[in-house]
CSV table of C-alpha atoms and ligand atoms in Angstrom, one decimal:
chain,number,residue,atom,x,y,z
S,157,MET,CA,-10.0,29.1,-25.6
S,158,THR,CA,-7.2,29.6,-23.0
S,159,ASP,CA,-7.2,27.0,-20.3
S,160,ARG,CA,-7.3,29.0,-17.0
S,161,ASN,CA,-6.7,25.8,-15.0
S,162,GLN,CA,-3.5,25.2,-16.9
S,163,GLU,CA,-2.4,28.9,-16.6
S,164,LEU,CA,-3.0,28.8,-12.9
S,165,PHE,CA,-1.2,25.4,-12.5
S,166,ASP,CA,1.8,26.7,-14.4
S,167,ARG,CA,1.9,29.8,-12.2
S,168,ALA,CA,1.5,27.7,-9.1
S,169,LYS,CA,4.2,25.2,-10.1
S,170,ALA,CA,6.8,28.0,-10.1
S,171,LEU,CA,5.9,29.1,-6.6
S,172,ILE,CA,4.5,26.1,-4.7
S,173,PRO,CA,6.1,22.6,-4.8
S,174,GLY,CA,4.2,20.6,-7.4
S,175,GLY,CA,1.7,23.6,-7.7
S,176,VAL,CA,-0.4,22.3,-4.7
S,177,ASN,CA,-0.5,22.6,-1.0
S,178,SER,CA,-1.4,18.9,-0.5
S,179,PRO,CA,0.0,16.2,-2.8
S,180,VAL,CA,-3.2,14.4,-4.0
S,181,ARG,CA,-4.5,17.6,-5.5
S,182,ALA,CA,-1.8,17.6,-8.2
S,183,PHE,CA,-3.4,14.8,-10.3
S,184,LYS,CA,0.0,13.0,-10.3
S,185,ALA,CA,-1.6,9.6,-10.2
S,186,VAL,CA,-4.1,10.2,-13.0
S,187,GLY,CA,-2.2,12.7,-15.1
S,188,GLY,CA,-3.7,15.9,-16.6
S,189,THR,CA,-4.3,19.4,-15.3
S,190,PRO,CA,-5.7,19.8,-11.8
S,191,ARG,CA,-9.0,21.8,-11.7
S,192,PHE,CA,-8.6,25.1,-9.8
S,193,VAL,CA,-11.9,25.6,-8.0
S,194,GLN,CA,-13.4,29.1,-8.4
S,195,ARG,CA,-16.6,28.6,-6.3
S,196,ALA,CA,-18.9,25.9,-5.1
S,197,GLN,CA,-22.6,25.6,-4.2
S,198,GLY,CA,-24.5,22.6,-3.0
S,199,ALA,CA,-23.3,19.4,-4.7
S,200,TYR,CA,-21.3,21.3,-7.4
S,201,PHE,CA,-18.2,23.3,-8.0
S,202,TRP,CA,-17.0,25.4,-10.9
S,203,ASP,CA,-13.4,25.4,-12.1
S,204,ALA,CA,-11.4,28.3,-13.4
S,205,ASN,CA,-12.8,27.8,-16.9
S,206,GLY,CA,-16.3,28.0,-15.6
S,207,GLN,CA,-16.9,24.3,-16.1
S,208,LYS,CA,-19.3,22.7,-13.6
S,209,TYR,CA,-18.7,19.4,-11.8
S,210,ILE,CA,-20.8,17.2,-9.5
S,211,ASP,CA,-18.5,17.0,-6.5
S,212,TYR,CA,-17.8,13.6,-4.9
S,213,ILE,CA,-14.8,14.8,-2.8
S,214,GLY,CA,-16.5,17.4,-0.6
S,215,SER,CA,-13.1,18.7,0.5
S,216,TRP,CA,-12.2,15.0,1.3
S,217,GLY,CA,-15.1,14.6,3.6
S,218,PRO,CA,-16.0,17.8,5.6
S,219,MET,CA,-18.7,19.1,3.3
S,220,ILE,CA,-21.5,16.7,4.4
S,221,LEU,CA,-24.1,19.3,3.9
S,222,GLY,CA,-22.8,20.3,0.5
S,223,HIS,CA,-21.2,23.7,-0.1
S,224,GLY,CA,-22.6,27.0,1.2
S,225,HIS,CA,-25.4,25.5,3.4
S,226,PRO,CA,-27.4,28.6,4.5
S,227,ALA,CA,-27.4,27.8,8.2
S,228,VAL,CA,-23.7,27.2,8.3
S,229,LEU,CA,-23.0,30.3,6.2
S,230,GLU,CA,-25.0,32.4,8.6
S,231,ALA,CA,-23.2,31.0,11.7
S,232,VAL,CA,-19.8,31.6,10.1
S,233,GLN,CA,-20.7,35.2,9.1
S,234,LYS,CA,-22.1,36.0,12.6
S,235,ALA,CA,-19.0,34.5,14.2
S,236,ALA,CA,-16.6,36.5,11.9
S,237,LEU,CA,-18.2,39.8,13.1
S,238,GLU,CA,-17.5,38.8,16.7
S,239,GLY,CA,-13.8,38.3,16.1
S,240,PHE,CA,-11.4,35.9,14.4
S,241,SER,CA,-9.2,34.5,17.2
S,242,PHE,CA,-8.5,35.5,20.8
S,243,GLY,CA,-6.1,33.0,22.3
S,244,ALA,CA,-8.5,32.8,25.3
S,245,PRO,CA,-11.4,30.4,25.8
S,246,THR,CA,-14.8,30.9,24.3
S,247,GLU,CA,-18.3,29.6,24.9
S,248,ARG,CA,-18.5,27.8,21.6
S,249,GLU,CA,-15.6,25.5,22.5
S,250,VAL,CA,-17.6,24.3,25.5
S,251,GLU,CA,-20.7,23.9,23.4
S,252,LEU,CA,-18.8,21.9,20.7
S,253,ALA,CA,-17.2,19.7,23.4
S,254,GLU,CA,-20.7,19.1,24.8
S,255,GLU,CA,-22.0,18.1,21.4
S,256,ILE,CA,-19.2,15.7,20.7
S,257,ILE,CA,-19.4,14.0,24.1
S,258,LYS,CA,-23.2,13.7,23.8
S,259,LEU,CA,-23.0,12.1,20.4
S,260,VAL,CA,-20.0,9.8,21.1
S,261,PRO,CA,-20.5,7.9,24.4
S,262,SER,CA,-16.9,6.5,24.5
S,263,ILE,CA,-15.6,10.1,25.0
S,264,ASP,CA,-15.7,11.7,28.5
S,265,MET,CA,-13.4,14.6,27.6
S,266,VAL,CA,-12.1,16.1,24.4
S,267,ARG,CA,-9.4,18.5,23.2
S,268,LEU,CA,-9.9,20.6,20.1
S,269,VAL,CA,-7.0,21.2,17.6
S,270,SER,CA,-6.8,22.4,14.1
S,271,SER,CA,-6.0,19.4,11.8
S,272,GLY,CA,-6.4,15.6,11.8
S,273,THR,CA,-2.6,15.3,11.7
S,274,GLU,CA,-2.3,17.3,14.9
S,275,ALA,CA,-5.1,15.3,16.6
S,276,GLY,CA,-3.5,11.9,15.6
S,277,MET,CA,0.0,13.0,16.6
S,278,SER,CA,-1.3,14.3,20.0
S,279,ALA,CA,-3.4,11.2,20.7
S,280,ILE,CA,-0.3,9.0,20.2
S,281,ARG,CA,1.7,11.1,22.6
S,282,LEU,CA,-1.1,11.0,25.1
S,283,ALA,CA,-1.4,7.2,24.7
S,284,ARG,CA,2.3,6.8,25.3
S,285,GLY,CA,2.2,9.2,28.2
S,286,ALA,CA,-0.8,7.6,29.8
S,287,THR,CA,0.5,4.0,29.5
S,288,GLY,CA,4.2,4.7,30.0
S,289,ARG,CA,4.9,2.5,26.9
S,290,LYS,CA,6.7,3.2,23.6
S,291,LYS,CA,5.3,1.0,20.9
S,292,ILE,CA,2.4,1.7,18.6
S,293,ILE,CA,0.7,-0.6,16.1
S,294,LYS,CA,-0.9,0.6,12.9
S,295,PHE,CA,-2.2,-1.0,9.7
S,296,GLU,CA,-0.9,-0.8,6.2
S,297,GLY,CA,-3.2,1.4,4.1
S,298,CYS,CA,-4.5,3.4,7.1
S,299,TYR,CA,-3.5,7.1,7.1
S,300,HIS,CA,-3.4,9.0,10.4
S,301,GLY,CA,-1.8,12.3,9.2
S,302,HIS,CA,1.8,13.1,8.4
S,303,ALA,CA,3.4,12.9,11.8
S,304,ASP,CA,6.9,11.3,11.7
S,305,ALA,CA,6.1,8.2,13.7
S,306,LEU,CA,3.1,7.4,11.4
S,307,LEU,CA,4.7,7.6,8.0
S,308,VAL,CA,5.6,4.0,8.0
S,309,LYS,CA,5.2,1.0,5.8
S,310,ALA,CA,5.4,-2.7,6.8
S,311,GLY,CA,8.9,-4.1,7.1
S,312,SER,CA,9.8,-7.4,5.6
S,313,GLY,CA,8.3,-10.3,7.3
S,314,LEU,CA,5.8,-10.6,10.1
S,315,ALA,CA,6.0,-8.4,13.2
S,316,THR,CA,9.1,-6.5,12.2
S,317,PHE,CA,9.1,-2.8,12.7
S,318,GLY,CA,8.4,-0.6,9.8
S,319,ALA,CA,10.4,1.5,7.4
S,320,ALA,CA,9.7,5.3,6.9
S,321,THR,CA,7.6,6.1,3.8
S,322,SER,CA,9.0,9.6,3.7
S,323,ALA,CA,12.5,11.1,3.4
S,324,GLY,CA,13.4,13.1,6.4
S,325,VAL,CA,12.2,10.5,8.9
S,326,PRO,CA,15.1,8.8,10.7
S,327,PRO,CA,14.8,5.1,11.3
S,328,GLU,CA,15.1,5.8,15.1
S,329,VAL,CA,11.8,7.7,14.9
S,330,VAL,CA,9.8,4.9,13.4
S,331,GLN,CA,11.5,2.0,15.3
S,332,HIS,CA,8.6,1.8,17.7
S,333,THR,CA,5.9,1.7,15.0
S,334,LEU,CA,4.7,-1.8,14.1
S,335,VAL,CA,2.8,-2.0,10.8
S,336,LEU,CA,0.4,-4.9,10.2
S,337,GLU,CA,-1.9,-6.0,7.5
S,338,TYR,CA,-5.5,-4.8,7.8
S,339,ASN,CA,-8.1,-7.5,8.6
S,340,ASN,CA,-5.3,-10.0,9.4
S,341,VAL,CA,-6.2,-11.6,12.8
S,342,GLU,CA,-3.2,-13.9,12.9
S,343,GLN,CA,-0.7,-11.0,12.5
S,344,ILE,CA,-2.3,-9.0,15.3
S,345,GLU,CA,-2.3,-12.0,17.6
S,346,ALA,CA,1.4,-12.6,16.9
S,347,ALA,CA,2.3,-9.0,17.4
S,348,PHE,CA,0.6,-8.8,20.8
S,349,ALA,CA,2.1,-12.2,21.8
S,350,GLU,CA,5.6,-10.7,21.1
S,351,HIS,CA,5.2,-7.0,22.0
S,352,GLY,CA,2.0,-6.8,24.1
S,353,ALA,CA,3.6,-5.4,27.3
S,354,ASP,CA,5.2,-2.6,25.3
S,355,VAL,CA,2.2,-1.5,23.2
S,356,ALA,CA,0.9,2.0,24.1
S,357,CYS,CA,-1.9,2.0,21.5
S,358,LEU,CA,-3.3,0.3,18.5
S,359,ILE,CA,-4.5,2.9,16.0
S,360,ILE,CA,-7.0,2.1,13.2
S,361,GLU,CA,-9.3,3.6,10.7
S,362,PRO,CA,-12.4,1.5,11.5
S,363,ILE,CA,-13.7,1.9,8.0
S,364,ALA,CA,-10.5,2.7,6.1
S,365,GLY,CA,-11.0,5.6,3.6
S,366,ASN,CA,-7.3,6.0,2.7
S,367,MET,CA,-7.2,2.7,0.8
S,368,ASN,CA,-10.4,3.5,-1.1
S,369,PHE,CA,-13.1,2.0,1.2
S,370,VAL,CA,-12.3,-1.1,3.3
S,371,ARG,CA,-14.2,-2.1,6.4
S,372,ALA,CA,-12.5,-3.8,9.3
S,373,SER,CA,-14.2,-7.2,9.5
S,374,VAL,CA,-16.2,-7.9,12.7
S,375,PRO,CA,-14.0,-10.8,13.9
S,376,PHE,CA,-10.9,-8.7,13.3
S,377,MET,CA,-12.3,-5.6,15.1
S,378,LYS,CA,-13.4,-7.9,18.0
S,379,ARG,CA,-10.0,-9.4,18.3
S,380,CYS,CA,-8.2,-6.0,18.2
S,381,ARG,CA,-10.5,-4.9,21.1
S,382,GLU,CA,-9.9,-8.1,23.1
S,383,LEU,CA,-6.1,-7.9,22.6
S,384,CYS,CA,-5.9,-4.3,23.6
S,385,THR,CA,-7.9,-4.9,26.8
S,386,GLU,CA,-5.9,-8.0,27.6
S,387,HIS,CA,-2.5,-6.3,27.2
S,388,GLY,CA,-3.5,-2.9,28.6
S,389,ALA,CA,-3.0,-1.0,25.3
S,390,LEU,CA,-5.3,1.8,24.3
S,391,PHE,CA,-7.5,1.1,21.3
S,392,ALA,CA,-7.5,4.3,19.2
S,393,PHE,CA,-10.1,4.9,16.5
S,394,ASP,CA,-9.0,7.4,13.9
S,395,GLU,CA,-12.4,8.7,12.9
S,396,VAL,CA,-11.1,11.8,11.2
S,397,MET,CA,-12.8,10.7,8.0
S,398,THR,CA,-15.6,8.5,9.4
S,399,GLY,CA,-16.6,10.7,12.3
S,400,PHE,CA,-20.1,12.1,11.8
S,401,ARG,CA,-19.8,11.0,8.2
S,402,VAL,CA,-20.8,7.3,8.3
S,403,ALA,CA,-23.3,7.7,11.1
S,404,LEU,CA,-24.3,10.3,13.8
S,405,GLY,CA,-22.5,8.2,16.4
S,406,CYS,CA,-19.4,7.7,14.1
S,407,ALA,CA,-18.0,4.4,12.9
S,408,GLN,CA,-17.8,3.2,16.5
S,409,SER,CA,-21.6,3.2,16.7
S,410,VAL,CA,-21.7,1.0,13.6
S,411,TYR,CA,-19.5,-1.6,15.3
S,412,ALA,CA,-21.3,-1.2,18.6
S,413,LYS,CA,-24.4,-2.6,16.8
S,414,LEU,CA,-22.4,-5.6,15.6
S,415,ILE,CA,-20.3,-6.2,18.7
S,416,PRO,CA,-22.3,-5.8,21.9
S,417,GLY,CA,-20.7,-3.4,24.3
S,418,PHE,CA,-18.0,-2.3,21.8
S,419,GLU,CA,-16.1,0.9,22.4
S,420,PRO,CA,-12.7,2.2,21.5
S,421,ASP,CA,-10.5,3.9,24.2
S,422,MET,CA,-9.6,6.9,22.2
S,423,THR,CA,-11.2,8.7,19.3
S,424,ILE,CA,-9.5,11.1,16.8
S,425,MET,CA,-11.8,13.3,14.8
S,426,GLY,CA,-11.6,16.0,12.1
S,427,LYS,CA,-13.1,16.8,8.7
S,428,VAL,CA,-16.9,16.9,9.4
S,429,ILE,CA,-16.6,18.4,12.9
S,430,GLY,CA,-15.1,21.5,11.3
S,431,GLY,CA,-17.7,21.6,8.5
S,432,GLY,CA,-14.9,22.8,6.1
S,433,MET,CA,-13.0,24.9,8.6
S,434,PRO,CA,-9.6,23.8,10.2
S,435,LEU,CA,-10.9,22.0,13.2
S,436,ALA,CA,-10.1,18.5,14.7
S,437,ALA,CA,-10.3,16.8,18.1
S,438,PHE,CA,-9.2,13.9,20.1
S,439,GLY,CA,-11.0,12.4,23.1
S,440,ALA,CA,-11.0,9.5,25.5
S,441,LYS,CA,-12.1,8.5,29.0
S,442,ARG,CA,-11.5,11.0,31.8
S,443,ALA,CA,-8.6,9.2,33.4
S,444,VAL,CA,-6.6,9.3,30.1
S,445,MET,CA,-7.5,12.8,29.1
S,446,GLU,CA,-6.5,14.2,32.5
S,447,GLN,CA,-2.9,13.2,31.7
S,448,LEU,CA,-2.9,16.2,29.2
S,449,ALA,CA,-1.5,19.6,30.1
S,450,PRO,CA,-2.4,21.7,32.0
S,451,LEU,CA,-3.7,19.0,34.3
S,452,GLY,CA,-1.1,16.3,33.5
S,453,ALA,CA,2.4,15.8,32.2
S,454,VAL,CA,1.6,15.2,28.5
S,455,TYR,CA,2.2,18.5,26.6
S,456,GLN,CA,-0.1,19.7,23.8
S,457,ALA,CA,-1.1,23.2,22.7
S,458,GLY,CA,-2.2,25.4,19.8
S,459,THR,CA,-2.5,29.1,19.0
S,460,LEU,CA,-5.6,28.6,16.9
S,461,SER,CA,-7.1,25.6,18.7
S,462,GLY,CA,-10.8,25.8,19.2
S,463,ASN,CA,-10.9,28.8,16.8
S,464,PRO,CA,-14.2,30.7,17.2
S,465,ILE,CA,-15.1,30.7,13.5
S,466,ALA,CA,-14.2,27.0,13.1
S,467,THR,CA,-16.3,26.1,16.2
S,468,ALA,CA,-19.2,28.1,14.8
S,469,CYS,CA,-19.0,26.3,11.5
S,470,GLY,CA,-18.6,22.9,13.2
S,471,LEU,CA,-21.5,23.5,15.6
S,472,ALA,CA,-23.8,24.6,12.8
S,473,THR,CA,-22.9,21.5,10.8
S,474,LEU,CA,-23.4,19.1,13.7
S,475,LYS,CA,-26.8,20.7,14.3
S,476,GLU,CA,-28.0,20.0,10.8
S,477,ILE,CA,-26.8,16.3,10.8
S,478,GLN,CA,-28.8,15.7,13.9
S,479,LYS,CA,-32.1,16.5,12.3
S,480,PRO,CA,-34.5,13.5,12.1
S,481,GLY,CA,-33.9,11.3,9.1
S,482,PHE,CA,-30.6,13.0,8.0
S,483,PHE,CA,-28.4,9.9,7.9
S,484,GLU,CA,-31.2,7.7,6.6
S,485,ALA,CA,-31.6,10.0,3.6
S,486,LEU,CA,-27.9,10.5,3.1
S,487,SER,CA,-27.2,6.7,3.3
S,488,ALA,CA,-29.9,6.0,0.8
S,489,THR,CA,-28.5,8.6,-1.7
S,490,THR,CA,-25.0,7.1,-1.3
S,491,ARG,CA,-26.2,3.6,-1.7
S,492,SER,CA,-28.2,4.5,-4.8
S,493,LEU,CA,-25.0,5.9,-6.4
S,494,VAL,CA,-23.0,2.7,-5.6
S,495,ASP,CA,-25.8,0.5,-6.8
S,496,GLY,CA,-26.3,2.6,-10.0
S,497,LEU,CA,-22.7,2.5,-10.9
S,498,THR,CA,-22.4,-1.2,-10.2
S,499,ALA,CA,-25.4,-2.0,-12.4
S,500,ALA,CA,-24.1,0.2,-15.2
S,501,ALA,CA,-20.7,-1.4,-15.1
S,502,LYS,CA,-22.1,-4.9,-15.1
S,503,ALA,CA,-24.3,-4.1,-18.1
S,504,GLU,CA,-21.1,-3.1,-20.0
S,505,GLY,CA,-19.3,-6.2,-18.8
S,506,VAL,CA,-16.8,-4.2,-16.6
S,507,PRO,CA,-15.8,-5.9,-13.3
S,508,PHE,CA,-17.0,-3.6,-10.6
S,509,CYS,CA,-18.2,-3.5,-7.0
S,510,GLY,CA,-18.7,-1.0,-4.3
S,511,ASP,CA,-19.6,-0.4,-0.7
S,512,SER,CA,-20.9,2.5,1.4
S,513,GLN,CA,-21.8,3.6,4.9
S,514,GLY,CA,-23.6,6.8,5.5
S,515,GLY,CA,-22.2,9.5,3.2
S,516,MET,CA,-18.9,7.7,2.4
S,517,PHE,CA,-18.4,5.2,-0.4
S,518,GLY,CA,-15.8,3.2,-2.4
S,519,VAL,CA,-15.9,1.6,-5.8
S,520,PHE,CA,-13.5,-0.9,-7.3
S,521,LEU,CA,-12.7,-2.3,-10.7
S,522,PHE,CA,-12.9,-5.8,-9.1
S,523,ASP,CA,-15.7,-8.4,-8.8
S,524,GLU,CA,-15.2,-8.7,-5.0
S,525,LEU,CA,-14.6,-6.1,-2.3
S,526,PRO,CA,-10.9,-6.1,-1.2
S,527,GLN,CA,-10.0,-6.7,2.4
S,528,ASN,CA,-6.6,-5.0,2.6
S,529,TYR,CA,-4.2,-2.5,1.0
S,530,ALA,CA,-2.2,-5.0,-1.0
S,531,LYS,CA,-5.4,-6.1,-2.8
S,532,VAL,CA,-6.6,-2.5,-3.4
S,533,MET,CA,-3.3,-1.7,-5.0
S,534,THR,CA,-3.7,-4.4,-7.6
S,535,THR,CA,-6.2,-2.2,-9.3
S,536,GLU,CA,-5.2,-1.6,-12.9
S,537,ASN,CA,-4.0,2.0,-12.9
S,538,ALA,CA,-4.6,2.6,-16.6
S,539,ARG,CA,-8.3,1.5,-16.3
S,540,PHE,CA,-8.9,3.6,-13.2
S,541,ASN,CA,-7.3,6.7,-14.9
S,542,LYS,CA,-9.6,6.2,-17.9
S,543,LEU,CA,-12.6,6.0,-15.6
S,544,PHE,CA,-11.4,9.1,-13.7
S,545,HIS,CA,-10.8,11.2,-16.9
S,546,GLY,CA,-13.9,9.9,-18.6
S,547,LEU,CA,-16.0,11.1,-15.7
S,548,LEU,CA,-14.1,14.4,-15.3
S,549,ASP,CA,-14.8,15.2,-19.0
S,550,ARG,CA,-18.5,14.6,-18.4
S,551,GLY,CA,-18.6,16.9,-15.4
S,552,VAL,CA,-18.3,14.3,-12.6
S,553,TYR,CA,-15.4,14.8,-10.1
S,554,ILE,CA,-14.3,11.8,-8.1
S,555,ALA,CA,-11.0,11.4,-6.2
S,556,PRO,CA,-8.0,11.6,-8.5
S,557,ALA,CA,-6.4,8.4,-7.0
S,558,LEU,CA,-7.7,4.9,-6.8
S,559,TYR,CA,-6.9,4.6,-3.1
S,560,GLU,CA,-9.2,7.4,-1.9
S,561,ALA,CA,-12.8,7.1,-0.7
S,562,GLY,CA,-15.7,9.1,-2.2
S,563,PHE,CA,-18.2,11.4,-0.4
S,564,VAL,CA,-21.8,12.2,-1.0
S,565,SER,CA,-23.5,15.2,0.7
S,566,SER,CA,-27.1,15.9,1.6
S,567,ALA,CA,-27.2,18.4,-1.3
S,568,HIS,CA,-26.8,15.6,-3.9
S,569,THR,CA,-30.2,15.0,-5.5
S,570,ALA,CA,-31.6,11.9,-7.2
S,571,GLN,CA,-31.0,13.8,-10.5
S,572,ASP,CA,-27.3,14.3,-9.7
S,573,ILE,CA,-27.0,10.5,-9.0
S,574,ALA,CA,-28.8,9.7,-12.3
S,575,ASP,CA,-26.6,12.1,-14.2
S,576,THR,CA,-23.5,10.5,-12.6
S,577,VAL,CA,-24.6,7.0,-13.5
S,578,ALA,CA,-25.4,8.0,-17.1
S,579,ALA,CA,-22.0,9.6,-17.5
S,580,ALA,CA,-20.3,6.5,-16.0
S,581,LYS,CA,-22.3,4.2,-18.3
S,582,GLU,CA,-20.7,6.0,-21.3
S,583,VAL,CA,-17.3,5.7,-19.8
S,584,PHE,CA,-17.8,2.0,-19.0
S,585,LYS,CA,-18.4,1.4,-22.7
S,586,THR,CA,-14.9,2.5,-23.4
S,587,LEU,CA,-13.1,0.4,-20.7
W,634,PLP,C1,-7.7,13.3,6.6
W,634,PLP,C2,-7.2,12.3,7.6
W,634,PLP,C3,-6.3,12.6,8.5
W,634,PLP,C4,-5.4,13.8,8.5
W,634,PLP,O1,-6.2,15.0,8.7
W,634,PLP,P1,-5.6,16.4,8.2
W,634,PLP,O2,-6.7,17.4,8.7
W,634,PLP,O3,-5.5,16.3,6.7
W,634,PLP,O4,-4.3,16.6,8.9
W,634,PLP,C5,-6.0,11.6,9.5
W,634,PLP,N1,-6.6,10.5,9.6
W,634,PLP,C6,-7.6,10.1,8.7
W,634,PLP,C7,-8.3,8.8,8.8
W,634,PLP,C8,-7.9,11.0,7.6
W,634,PLP,O5,-8.8,10.7,6.7
């Protein structure tokens, strides 16, 4: 049989760098041939060979209802008939802003954009404009899109400014970005002691999904909040992945339950709010958001921002996830997957643990949950790759890299979870 995935990959490689339009799709970390998706429905997709997979990527988060949800499909089809893009305001942009502000109390005003990268980049500019300060603090292992100032890894030693992780980013562009270890209270205290008066914002993934799945500890989150308040820096939550994915009120609602009165100052969103269409947003309190053009001096714009089809898709998705019991059911399904995998691994003597919140999860080939990027990256590559390919061969598609989170949708059934655990059990026997 000819391998259509391989044929398409060969064709793609001649035309598109690496054969893909976003690097992780290339299977570079795990080896082998990327699956070219032909179609998807519910919790499944089919590749170019017609092979079916249970999908635990869900477009890296957006597909919280699974693929082709009838209500979302209907909204998108109706919107398409009314026009693709106008470059003038539409009613649905107002409706989506109302929904976001209703669900996330820390946001008074919001601006819609087309990608998480754009939202993160614009939020940083706004934070700098609103505070009149230059420096930003981020954490190792957190991803906030591919804007120049954010492609930075920790420098040598504590509280030194970072080094670019990409060619094409001059050192001058990252000289104001400080990179610290996630969940390290001492480092954040030292950084604010030295640079506090110059820090425009502290940006964090509250539950980091770009180093597999690592929660910010409560004492760490509390200290970040206190230090930002004390030094007049804006505390920016990058909820592009966690927003409307881990809870209806986003990750900030999870921390508000653990830390009374907790709120971030800025929120960056994407993925689920577009329901699979290019849509993202950033929001904050009114006084900060009013610094943005056309009201204020911080420039930001977009030809396709608030696109009418994307807003229709996002609104229909947000409507579904507000139905009573939605997150309870999704959380239970996700937890049953993590628990099932953990039990299966333990039964085969494989070190394993996992964690989840709402419809987002992470699993590790460790006995204990890691607390930062350095620990996550001590995962034995060869073992993870064996797990990945073993599952793939058995029709289960997890992220093709050990530092990515996983996603469960409301379309995943108890049978899907049982099939996944059974497949994993076979693979664990070989590890
Ligand atoms: C996916 C992601 C981004 C970038 O969003 P894009 O739409 O891919 O540009 C930013 N931050 C976080 C936390 C993400 O998971």
